[in-house]
Coordinates of C-alpha atoms in Angstrom, one line a residue:
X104 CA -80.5 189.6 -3.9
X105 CA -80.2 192.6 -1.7
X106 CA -81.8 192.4 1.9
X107 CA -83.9 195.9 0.6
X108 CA -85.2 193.5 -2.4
X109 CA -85.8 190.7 -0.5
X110 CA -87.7 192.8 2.1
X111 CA -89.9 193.9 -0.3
X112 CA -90.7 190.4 -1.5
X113 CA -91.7 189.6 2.2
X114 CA -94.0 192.1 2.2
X115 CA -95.6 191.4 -1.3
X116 CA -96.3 188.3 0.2
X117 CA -98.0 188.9 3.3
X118 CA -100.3 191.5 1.0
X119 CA -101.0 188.3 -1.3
X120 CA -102.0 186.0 1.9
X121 CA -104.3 187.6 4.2
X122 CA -105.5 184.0 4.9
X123 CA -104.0 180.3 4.9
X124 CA -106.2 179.4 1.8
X125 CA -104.6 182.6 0.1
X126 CA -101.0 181.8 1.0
X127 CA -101.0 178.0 -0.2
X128 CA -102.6 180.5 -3.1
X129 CA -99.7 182.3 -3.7
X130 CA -97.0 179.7 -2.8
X131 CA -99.1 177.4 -5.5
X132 CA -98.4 180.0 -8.0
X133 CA -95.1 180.8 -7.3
X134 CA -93.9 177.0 -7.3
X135 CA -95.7 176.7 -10.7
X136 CA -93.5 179.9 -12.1
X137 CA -90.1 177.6 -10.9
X138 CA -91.3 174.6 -12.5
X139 CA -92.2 172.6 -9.8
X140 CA -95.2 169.9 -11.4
X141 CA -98.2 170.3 -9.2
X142 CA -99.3 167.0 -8.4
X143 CA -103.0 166.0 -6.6
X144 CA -103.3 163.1 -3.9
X145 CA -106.0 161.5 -6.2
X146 CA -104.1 161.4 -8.9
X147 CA -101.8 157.9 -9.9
X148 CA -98.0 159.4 -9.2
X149 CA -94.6 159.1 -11.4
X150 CA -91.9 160.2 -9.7
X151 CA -88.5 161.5 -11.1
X152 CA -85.2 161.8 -10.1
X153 CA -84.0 165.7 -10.2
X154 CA -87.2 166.7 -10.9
X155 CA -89.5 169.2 -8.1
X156 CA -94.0 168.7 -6.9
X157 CA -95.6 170.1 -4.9
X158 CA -99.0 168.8 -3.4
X159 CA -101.5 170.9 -1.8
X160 CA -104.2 170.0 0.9
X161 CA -107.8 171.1 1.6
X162 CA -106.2 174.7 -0.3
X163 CA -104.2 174.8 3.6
X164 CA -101.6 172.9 3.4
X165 CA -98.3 172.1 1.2
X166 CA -95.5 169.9 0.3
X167 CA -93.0 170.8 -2.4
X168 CA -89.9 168.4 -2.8
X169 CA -87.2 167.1 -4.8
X170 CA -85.7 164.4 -5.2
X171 CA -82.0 164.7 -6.1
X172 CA -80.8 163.1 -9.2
X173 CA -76.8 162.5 -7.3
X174 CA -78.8 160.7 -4.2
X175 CA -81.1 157.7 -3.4
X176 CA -84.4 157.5 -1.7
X177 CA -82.1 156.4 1.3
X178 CA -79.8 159.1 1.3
X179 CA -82.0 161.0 3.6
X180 CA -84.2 164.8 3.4
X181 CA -83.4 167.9 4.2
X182 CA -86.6 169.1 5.8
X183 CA -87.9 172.4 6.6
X184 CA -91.1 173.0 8.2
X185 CA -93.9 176.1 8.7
X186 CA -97.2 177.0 9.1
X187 CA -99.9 178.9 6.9
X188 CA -102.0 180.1 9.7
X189 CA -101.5 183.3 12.4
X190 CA -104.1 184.3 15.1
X191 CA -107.1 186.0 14.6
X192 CA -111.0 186.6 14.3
X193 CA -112.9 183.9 12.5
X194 CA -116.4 184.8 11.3
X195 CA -119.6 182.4 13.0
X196 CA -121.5 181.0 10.8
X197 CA -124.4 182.7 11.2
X198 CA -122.7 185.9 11.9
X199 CA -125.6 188.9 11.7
X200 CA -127.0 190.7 14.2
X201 CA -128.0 194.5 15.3
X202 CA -127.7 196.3 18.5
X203 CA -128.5 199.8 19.1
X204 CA -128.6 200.8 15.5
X205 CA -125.3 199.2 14.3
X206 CA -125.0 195.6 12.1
X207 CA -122.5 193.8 13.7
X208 CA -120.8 190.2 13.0
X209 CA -120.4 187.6 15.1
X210 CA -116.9 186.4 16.0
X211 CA -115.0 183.5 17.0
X212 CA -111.3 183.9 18.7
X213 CA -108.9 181.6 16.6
X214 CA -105.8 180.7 18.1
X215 CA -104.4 183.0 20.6
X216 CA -104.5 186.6 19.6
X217 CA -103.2 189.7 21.7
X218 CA -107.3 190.8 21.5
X219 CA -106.3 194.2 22.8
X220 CA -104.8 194.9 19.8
X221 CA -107.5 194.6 17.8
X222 CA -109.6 197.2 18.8
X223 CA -109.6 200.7 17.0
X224 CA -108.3 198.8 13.8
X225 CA -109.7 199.8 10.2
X226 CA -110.4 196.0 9.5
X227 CA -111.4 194.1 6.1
X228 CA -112.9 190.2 5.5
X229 CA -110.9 187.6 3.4
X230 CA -111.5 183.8 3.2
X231 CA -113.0 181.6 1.2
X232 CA -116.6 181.1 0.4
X233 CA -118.4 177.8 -1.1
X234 CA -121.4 179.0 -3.8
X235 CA -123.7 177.9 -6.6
X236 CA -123.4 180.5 -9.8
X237 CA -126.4 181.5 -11.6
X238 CA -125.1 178.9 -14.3
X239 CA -125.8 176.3 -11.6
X240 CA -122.0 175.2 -11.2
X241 CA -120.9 175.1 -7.8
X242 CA -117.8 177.2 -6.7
X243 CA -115.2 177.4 -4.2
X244 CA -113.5 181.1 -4.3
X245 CA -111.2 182.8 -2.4
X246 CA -112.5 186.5 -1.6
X247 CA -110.5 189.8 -0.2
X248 CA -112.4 192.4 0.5
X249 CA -108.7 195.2 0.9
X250 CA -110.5 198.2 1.5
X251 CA -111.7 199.0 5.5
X252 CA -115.2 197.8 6.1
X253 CA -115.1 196.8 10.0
X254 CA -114.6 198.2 13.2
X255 CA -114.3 197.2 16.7
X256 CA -114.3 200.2 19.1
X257 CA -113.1 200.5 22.3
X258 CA -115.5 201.6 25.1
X259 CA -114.6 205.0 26.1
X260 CA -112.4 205.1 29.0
X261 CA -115.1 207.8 31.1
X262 CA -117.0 204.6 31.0
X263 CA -114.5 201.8 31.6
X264 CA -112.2 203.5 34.3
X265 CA -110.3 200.6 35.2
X266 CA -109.3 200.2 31.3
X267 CA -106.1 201.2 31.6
X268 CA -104.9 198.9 34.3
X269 CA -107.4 195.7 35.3
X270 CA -109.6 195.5 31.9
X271 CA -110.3 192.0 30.9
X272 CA -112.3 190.9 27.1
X273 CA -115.4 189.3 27.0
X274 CA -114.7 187.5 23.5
X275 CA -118.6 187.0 23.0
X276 CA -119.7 190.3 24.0
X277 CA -116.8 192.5 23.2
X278 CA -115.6 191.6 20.0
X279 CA -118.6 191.8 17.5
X280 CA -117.6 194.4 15.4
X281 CA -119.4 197.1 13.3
X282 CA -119.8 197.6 9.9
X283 CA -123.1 199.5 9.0
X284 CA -125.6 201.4 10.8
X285 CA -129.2 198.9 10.6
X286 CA -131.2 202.4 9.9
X287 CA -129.7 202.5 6.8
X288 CA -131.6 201.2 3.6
X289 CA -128.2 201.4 1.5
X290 CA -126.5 199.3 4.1
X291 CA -125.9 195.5 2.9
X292 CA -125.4 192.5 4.7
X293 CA -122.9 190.0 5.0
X294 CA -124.4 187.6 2.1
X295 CA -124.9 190.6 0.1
X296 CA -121.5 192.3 0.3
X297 CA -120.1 188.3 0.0
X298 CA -121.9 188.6 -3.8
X299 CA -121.4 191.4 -4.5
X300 CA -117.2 190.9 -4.0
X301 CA -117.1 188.0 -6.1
X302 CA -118.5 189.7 -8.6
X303 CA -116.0 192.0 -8.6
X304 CA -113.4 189.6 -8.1
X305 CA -114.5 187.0 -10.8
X306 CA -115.7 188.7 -14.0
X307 CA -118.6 186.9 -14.8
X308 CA -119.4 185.3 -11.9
X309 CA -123.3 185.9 -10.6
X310 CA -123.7 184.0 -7.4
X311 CA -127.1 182.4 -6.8
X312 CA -127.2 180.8 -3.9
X313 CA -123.7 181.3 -0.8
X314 CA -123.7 177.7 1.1
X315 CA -121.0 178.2 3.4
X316 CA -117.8 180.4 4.3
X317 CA -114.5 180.7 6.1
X318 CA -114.1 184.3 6.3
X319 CA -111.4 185.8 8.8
X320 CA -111.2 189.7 10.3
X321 CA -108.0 191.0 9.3
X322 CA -106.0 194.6 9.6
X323 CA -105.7 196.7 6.6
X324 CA -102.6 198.2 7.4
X325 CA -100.1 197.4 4.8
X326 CA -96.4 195.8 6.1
X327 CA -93.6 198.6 7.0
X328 CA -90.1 199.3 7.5
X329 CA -90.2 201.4 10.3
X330 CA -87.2 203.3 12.2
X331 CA -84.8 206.2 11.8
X332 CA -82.7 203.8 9.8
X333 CA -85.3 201.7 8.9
X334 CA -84.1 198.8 11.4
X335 CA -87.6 197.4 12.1
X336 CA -90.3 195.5 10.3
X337 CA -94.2 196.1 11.3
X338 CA -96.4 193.8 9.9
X339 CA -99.4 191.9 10.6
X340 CA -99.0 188.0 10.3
X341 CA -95.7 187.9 10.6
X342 CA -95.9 184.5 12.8
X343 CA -96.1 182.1 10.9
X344 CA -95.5 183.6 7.0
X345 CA -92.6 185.1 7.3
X346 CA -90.8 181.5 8.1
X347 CA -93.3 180.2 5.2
X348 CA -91.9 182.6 2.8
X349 CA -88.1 181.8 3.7
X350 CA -89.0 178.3 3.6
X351 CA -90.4 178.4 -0.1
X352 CA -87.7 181.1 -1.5
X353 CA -85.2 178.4 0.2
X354 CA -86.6 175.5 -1.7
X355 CA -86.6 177.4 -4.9
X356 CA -83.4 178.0 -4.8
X357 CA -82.7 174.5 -3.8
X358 CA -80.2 172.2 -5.5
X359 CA -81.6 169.9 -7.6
X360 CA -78.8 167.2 -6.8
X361 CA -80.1 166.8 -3.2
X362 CA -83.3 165.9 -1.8
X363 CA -85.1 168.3 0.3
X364 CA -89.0 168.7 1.3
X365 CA -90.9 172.0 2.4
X366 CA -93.8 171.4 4.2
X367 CA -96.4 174.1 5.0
X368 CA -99.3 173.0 8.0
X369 CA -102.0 174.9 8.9
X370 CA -104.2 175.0 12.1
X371 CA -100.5 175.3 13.7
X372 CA -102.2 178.1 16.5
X373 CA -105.4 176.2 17.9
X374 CA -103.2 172.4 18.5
X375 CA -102.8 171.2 14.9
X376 CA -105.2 168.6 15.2
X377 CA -107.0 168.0 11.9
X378 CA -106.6 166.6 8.7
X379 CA -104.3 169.9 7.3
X380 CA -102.5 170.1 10.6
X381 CA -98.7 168.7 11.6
X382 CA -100.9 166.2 13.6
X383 CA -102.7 165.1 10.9
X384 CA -101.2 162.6 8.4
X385 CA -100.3 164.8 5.0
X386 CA -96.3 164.6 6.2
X387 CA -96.4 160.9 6.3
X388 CA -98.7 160.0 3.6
X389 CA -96.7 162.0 1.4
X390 CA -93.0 159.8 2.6
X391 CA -94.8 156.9 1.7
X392 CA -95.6 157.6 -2.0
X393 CA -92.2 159.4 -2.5
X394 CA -90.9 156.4 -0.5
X395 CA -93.2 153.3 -0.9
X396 CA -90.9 150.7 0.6
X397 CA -91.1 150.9 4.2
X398 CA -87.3 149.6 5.1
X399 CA -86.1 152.6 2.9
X400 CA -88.4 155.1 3.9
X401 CA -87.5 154.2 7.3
X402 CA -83.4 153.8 6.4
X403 CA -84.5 157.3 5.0
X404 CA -85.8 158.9 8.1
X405 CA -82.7 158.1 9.5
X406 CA -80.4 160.1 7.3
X407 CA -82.9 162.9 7.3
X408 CA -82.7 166.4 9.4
X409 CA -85.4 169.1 9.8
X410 CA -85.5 172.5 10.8
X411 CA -88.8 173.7 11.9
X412 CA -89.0 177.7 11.6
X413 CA -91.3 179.7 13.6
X414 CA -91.2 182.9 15.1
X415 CA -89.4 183.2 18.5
X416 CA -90.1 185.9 21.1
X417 CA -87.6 188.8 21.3
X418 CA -86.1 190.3 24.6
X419 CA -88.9 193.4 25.2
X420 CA -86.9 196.5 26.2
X421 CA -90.0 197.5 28.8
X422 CA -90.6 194.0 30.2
X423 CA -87.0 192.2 30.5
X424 CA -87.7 190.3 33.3
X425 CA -90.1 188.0 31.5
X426 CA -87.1 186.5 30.0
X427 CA -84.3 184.2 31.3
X428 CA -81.8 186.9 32.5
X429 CA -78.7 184.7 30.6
X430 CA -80.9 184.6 26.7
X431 CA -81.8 187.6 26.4
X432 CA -82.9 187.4 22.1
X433 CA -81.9 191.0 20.1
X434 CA -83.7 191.7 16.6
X435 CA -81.5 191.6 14.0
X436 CA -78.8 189.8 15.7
X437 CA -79.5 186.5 14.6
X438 CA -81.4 183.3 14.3
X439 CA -82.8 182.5 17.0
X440 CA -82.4 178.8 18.3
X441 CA -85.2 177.4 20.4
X442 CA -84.5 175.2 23.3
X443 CA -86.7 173.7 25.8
X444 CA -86.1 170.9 28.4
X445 CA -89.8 169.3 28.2
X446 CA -89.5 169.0 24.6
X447 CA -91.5 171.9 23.4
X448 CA -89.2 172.7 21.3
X449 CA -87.3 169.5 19.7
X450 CA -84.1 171.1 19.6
X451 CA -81.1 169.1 21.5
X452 CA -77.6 169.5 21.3
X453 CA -76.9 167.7 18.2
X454 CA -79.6 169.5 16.2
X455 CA -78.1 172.3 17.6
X456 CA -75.0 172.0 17.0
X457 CA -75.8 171.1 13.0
X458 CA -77.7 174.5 12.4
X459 CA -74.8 176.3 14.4
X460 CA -72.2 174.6 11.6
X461 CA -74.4 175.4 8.8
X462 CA -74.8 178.8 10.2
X463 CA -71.3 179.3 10.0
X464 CA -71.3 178.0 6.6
X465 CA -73.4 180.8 5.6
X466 CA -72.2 183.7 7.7
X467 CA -75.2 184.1 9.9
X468 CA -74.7 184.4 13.7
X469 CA -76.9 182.7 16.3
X470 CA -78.8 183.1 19.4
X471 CA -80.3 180.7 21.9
X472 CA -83.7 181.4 23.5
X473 CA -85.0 179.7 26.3
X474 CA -88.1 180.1 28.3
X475 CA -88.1 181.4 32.2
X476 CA -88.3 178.4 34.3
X477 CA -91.2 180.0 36.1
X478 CA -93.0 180.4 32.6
X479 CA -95.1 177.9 30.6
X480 CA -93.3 177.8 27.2
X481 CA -95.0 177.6 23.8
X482 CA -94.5 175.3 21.3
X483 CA -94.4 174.2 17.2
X484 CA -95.5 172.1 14.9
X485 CA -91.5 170.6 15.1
X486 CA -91.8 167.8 18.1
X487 CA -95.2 166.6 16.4
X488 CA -93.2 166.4 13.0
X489 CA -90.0 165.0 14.3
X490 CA -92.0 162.2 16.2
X491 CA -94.0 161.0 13.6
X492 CA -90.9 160.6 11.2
X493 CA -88.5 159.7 13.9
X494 CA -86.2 162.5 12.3
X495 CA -83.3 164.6 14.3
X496 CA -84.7 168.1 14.2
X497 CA -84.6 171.2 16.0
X498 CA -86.8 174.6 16.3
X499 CA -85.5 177.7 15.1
X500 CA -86.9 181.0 14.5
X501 CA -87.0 185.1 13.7
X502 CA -86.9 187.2 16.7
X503 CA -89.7 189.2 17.5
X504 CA -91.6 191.8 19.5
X505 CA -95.5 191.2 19.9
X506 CA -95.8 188.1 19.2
X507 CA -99.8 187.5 18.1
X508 CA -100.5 191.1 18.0
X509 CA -102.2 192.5 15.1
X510 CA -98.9 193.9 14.1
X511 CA -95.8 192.3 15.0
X512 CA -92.2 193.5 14.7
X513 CA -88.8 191.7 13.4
X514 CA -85.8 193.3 12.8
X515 CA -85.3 194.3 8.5
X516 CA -81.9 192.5 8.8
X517 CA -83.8 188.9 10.1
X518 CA -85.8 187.6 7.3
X519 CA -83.3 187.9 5.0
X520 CA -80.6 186.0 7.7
X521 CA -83.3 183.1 8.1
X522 CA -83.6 182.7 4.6
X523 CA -79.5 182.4 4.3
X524 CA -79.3 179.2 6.7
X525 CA -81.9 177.5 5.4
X526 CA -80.5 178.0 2.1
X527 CA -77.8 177.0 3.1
X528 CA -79.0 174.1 4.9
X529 CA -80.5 172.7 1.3
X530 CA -77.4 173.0 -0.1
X531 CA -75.1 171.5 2.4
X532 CA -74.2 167.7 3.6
X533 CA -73.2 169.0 7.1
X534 CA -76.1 166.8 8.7
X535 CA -74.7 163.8 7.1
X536 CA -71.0 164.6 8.6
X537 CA -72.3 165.6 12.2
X538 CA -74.9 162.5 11.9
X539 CA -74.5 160.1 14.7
X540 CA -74.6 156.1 13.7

C-alpha cells in the first residue's frame, strides 16, 4: 500500500469517528469485514486456535486478538495498546440556556484541550443519545450532526486588550457556544434538533421521548495534507486515533500463526479511571478467559511484550527551548520512543532496545524523546497496562505539533512509518530472542 493510500485511509477514519463510541463503531465494522468473530462478555466463549474476536465495551472500548495456531497459550502476546478518546467539549446535561438574544449550550471541558483553539471554529454535535421510539422500544444511537451548527466567538480584541498577551478562559463563562438567535420562532432546541437528526439518520425512527445523551462539540474541518510538497498532515483528533488506526490495520494484517492482542481504552485524557478505561479491568478480564488457568496466564505474561502508541510532542520550530536541547523530535523522521525516568512512560532499555531491533527489521528509523527536567511530563495508558499484566513494555509514538489543539499536525511520512513497526512487531519473534530469563 502506498503511503498516499494509506493517508487517505487515515483520514477516512477520523471522518468515520468524530467520537469514541463512533470509532469502536468503525473499528467494529472493519474487524467484521476481516473476519474477526465478534464476541460479547455475556456470552459463554469457545475459543480457537488460529482463529481472530474482538470484544467491545460500553460501545468505548475494544479488544481484538488471535490466538496463533504454531503457539501455546504460554508462548506469550504481542500487545499493542491505544486510546479512543481525544480532548474536547462535552455537552451538560441540561445544556440550554439564552443570553442576550442567542441560545447557547452548556459545556463541560473534557480532558485537556488547547481551549484557545476552539474559538472562531464552525463546530457540529456527535455522540450518542439514549431514547424511547414512538413504537415504544428503547434505543441507543449514535448521531452526527456533519454540517456547522455552533459557534464560539471570541470577544473582540477593542474589548479584551490584553487578549493577545495575558488572556486566560473562564471554562464556565466563556465557552458556551451559540447556535440560534432565542428571537427566532424557526429556531429549535437541543432535544428538537437531537429528533429531528435521528430521523434523518435512522429511516423510520420517530423518537418519543430523549432520556439521556453524551454529545461532544467537535470541528468540522475535514483532515488535510498540507505543504508545498504535501509534507504535513492537519487534522483534528489526531491524539489518540491515528495510533488506534495503525494499531487495528496492524492487527489485520496480523499473522495468524502468532498471538497478538489490540486493545483500544477510552477515558485515556481525564486519568482512565472507569470501567472502559486502561485502569479499569477490561485488559485483564479479557486474559483470564483467553487464559483461564492462572499459572499459564501468568507463565504467559512473562513471554509477552507491549507497545503502547500514543502521540509524542514534536520539537516546535518557534518554542525550542521547551524541549531537552539533546531530543529535539522532527516530523517525519521517525517513531518516536518515549522515555521518562519516573515511569511515565514505561519504556526502559530493554523495551527499547526490542522496538529499536524490530525497527530495523522493518526499515523505520527512530527517535528518542524525553521531557525537560524542569517540565512535568505527560503520560499513557502504557505504565497502567504494563503493571497490571506485569508485561515488559514501552511507550512509543507519532511526532507531533499541537498536541490537544483542535487541529493537530504529523508529518504525511509518520503514520504510515508507525504502522510499519507495529506490523512488523506482530510478525516478528524478536521479543522472544531479546527476552531476558
Amino acid at each position: 500500500m502506498s503511503m498516499t493510500q494509506y493517508n487517505q485511509e487515515l483520514f477516512d477514519f477520523l471522518r468515520q469517528s468524530p467520537t469514541p463510541f463512533h470509532a469502536i463503531e468503525s473499528l467494529k465494522e472493519t474487524f467484521l469485514r476481516h473476519g474477526f468473530s465478534h464476541l460479547k462478555e455475556n456470552d459463554l466463549w469457545k475459543l480457537k486456535k488460529g482463529h481472530s474476536y474482538f470484544i467491545t465495551r460500553q460501545q468505548s472500548a475494544l479488544i481484538a486478538f488471535t490466538i496463533g495456531d504454531s503457539e501455546k497459550d504460554v508462548d506469550g502476546f504481542r500487545i499493542i495498546t491505544a486510546h479512543s478518546d481525544s480532548p474536547g467539549l462535552q455537552i451538560k446535561p441540561a445544556p440550554g440556556g439564552t443570553s442576550k438574544g442567542y441560545n447557547q449550550l452548556g459545556v463541560e471541558v473534557y480532558g485537556g484541550p488547547l481551549l484557545s483553539t476552539w474559538f472562531d471554529r464552525d463546530l457540529t454535535l456527535a455522540g450518542r443519545v439514549c431514547c424511547t421510539l414512538t413504537d415504544g422500544s428503547f434505543k441507543v444511537l449514535l448521531i452526527n450532526f456533519e454540517r456547522p451548527i455552533l459557534t464560539i466567538p471570541s470577544l473582540a480584541i477593542h474589548f479584551n486588550r490584553e487578549a493577545n498577551t495575558a488572556h486566560s478562559i473562564n471554562k464556565q463563562k466563556d465557552l458556551p457556544p451559540i447556535f440560534a438567535l432565542a428571537n427566532n420562532s424557526d429556531s429549535k432546541g437541543l432535544e428538537e434538533l437531537i429528533f429531528t437528526r435521528i430521523e434523518e439518520q435512522y429511516s423510520g425512527c420517530k423518537v418519543q421521548s430523549l432520556h439521556s445523551f453524551d454529545l461532544f462539540c467537535l470541528d468540522t474541518q475535514t483532515p488535510a495534507l498540507i505543504g508545498t510538497d504535501n509534507e504535513f498532515i492537519a487534522a483534528a483528533r489526531l491524539d489518540n486515533l491515528l495510533s488506534t488506526h495503525s494499531g487495528s490495520k496492524a492487527m489485520i494484517q496480523a499473522d495468524k500463526r502468532r498471538n497478538s492482542l489490540f486493545y483500544v481504552a477510552n477515558h485515556e485524557e481525564n486519568g482512565s479511571m472507569s470501567a472502559t478505561g486502561a485502569q479499569g479491568s477490561f485488559i485483564t478480564s479479557i486474559f483470564e478467559r483467553i487464559i483461564p488457568e492462572a499459572e499459564k496466564r501468568q507463565r504467559s505474561y512473562s513471554n509477552s511484550f507491549l507497545i503502547s502508541v500514543d502521540n509524542a510532542h514534536a520539537t516546535h520550530p518557534n518554542a525550542t527551548d521547551t524541549m531537552d536541547p539533546h531530543h529535539h523530535i522532527e516530523l517525519n523522521k521517525g517513531v518516536a520512543i518515549k522515555v521518562n525516568a519516573n515511569q511515565r512512560y514505561t519504556t526502559n532499555s530493554l523495551s527499547s532496545a526490542i522496538y529499536k531491533k524490530i525497527c530495523e527489521e522493518a526499515g523505520v528509523t527512530t527517535q528518542e524523546f524525553v521531557m525537560r527536567s524542569d517540565l512535568p511530563c505527560g503520560s499513557t495508558i502504557g505504565p497502567v497496562t504494563s503493571a497490571h499484566l506485569g508485561v515488559l513494555a514501552l511507550d512509543v509514538g507519532a511526532p507531533t505539533l499541537g498536541m490537544h489543539s483542535i487541529r493537530e499536525l504529523t508529518g504525511s511520512k509518520d503514520p504510515e512509518l508507525l504502522f510499519r513497526s507495529l506490523a512488523q512487531f506482530l510478525s516478528s519473534d524478536i521479543h522472544k530472542q531479546l527476552l531476558l530469563t
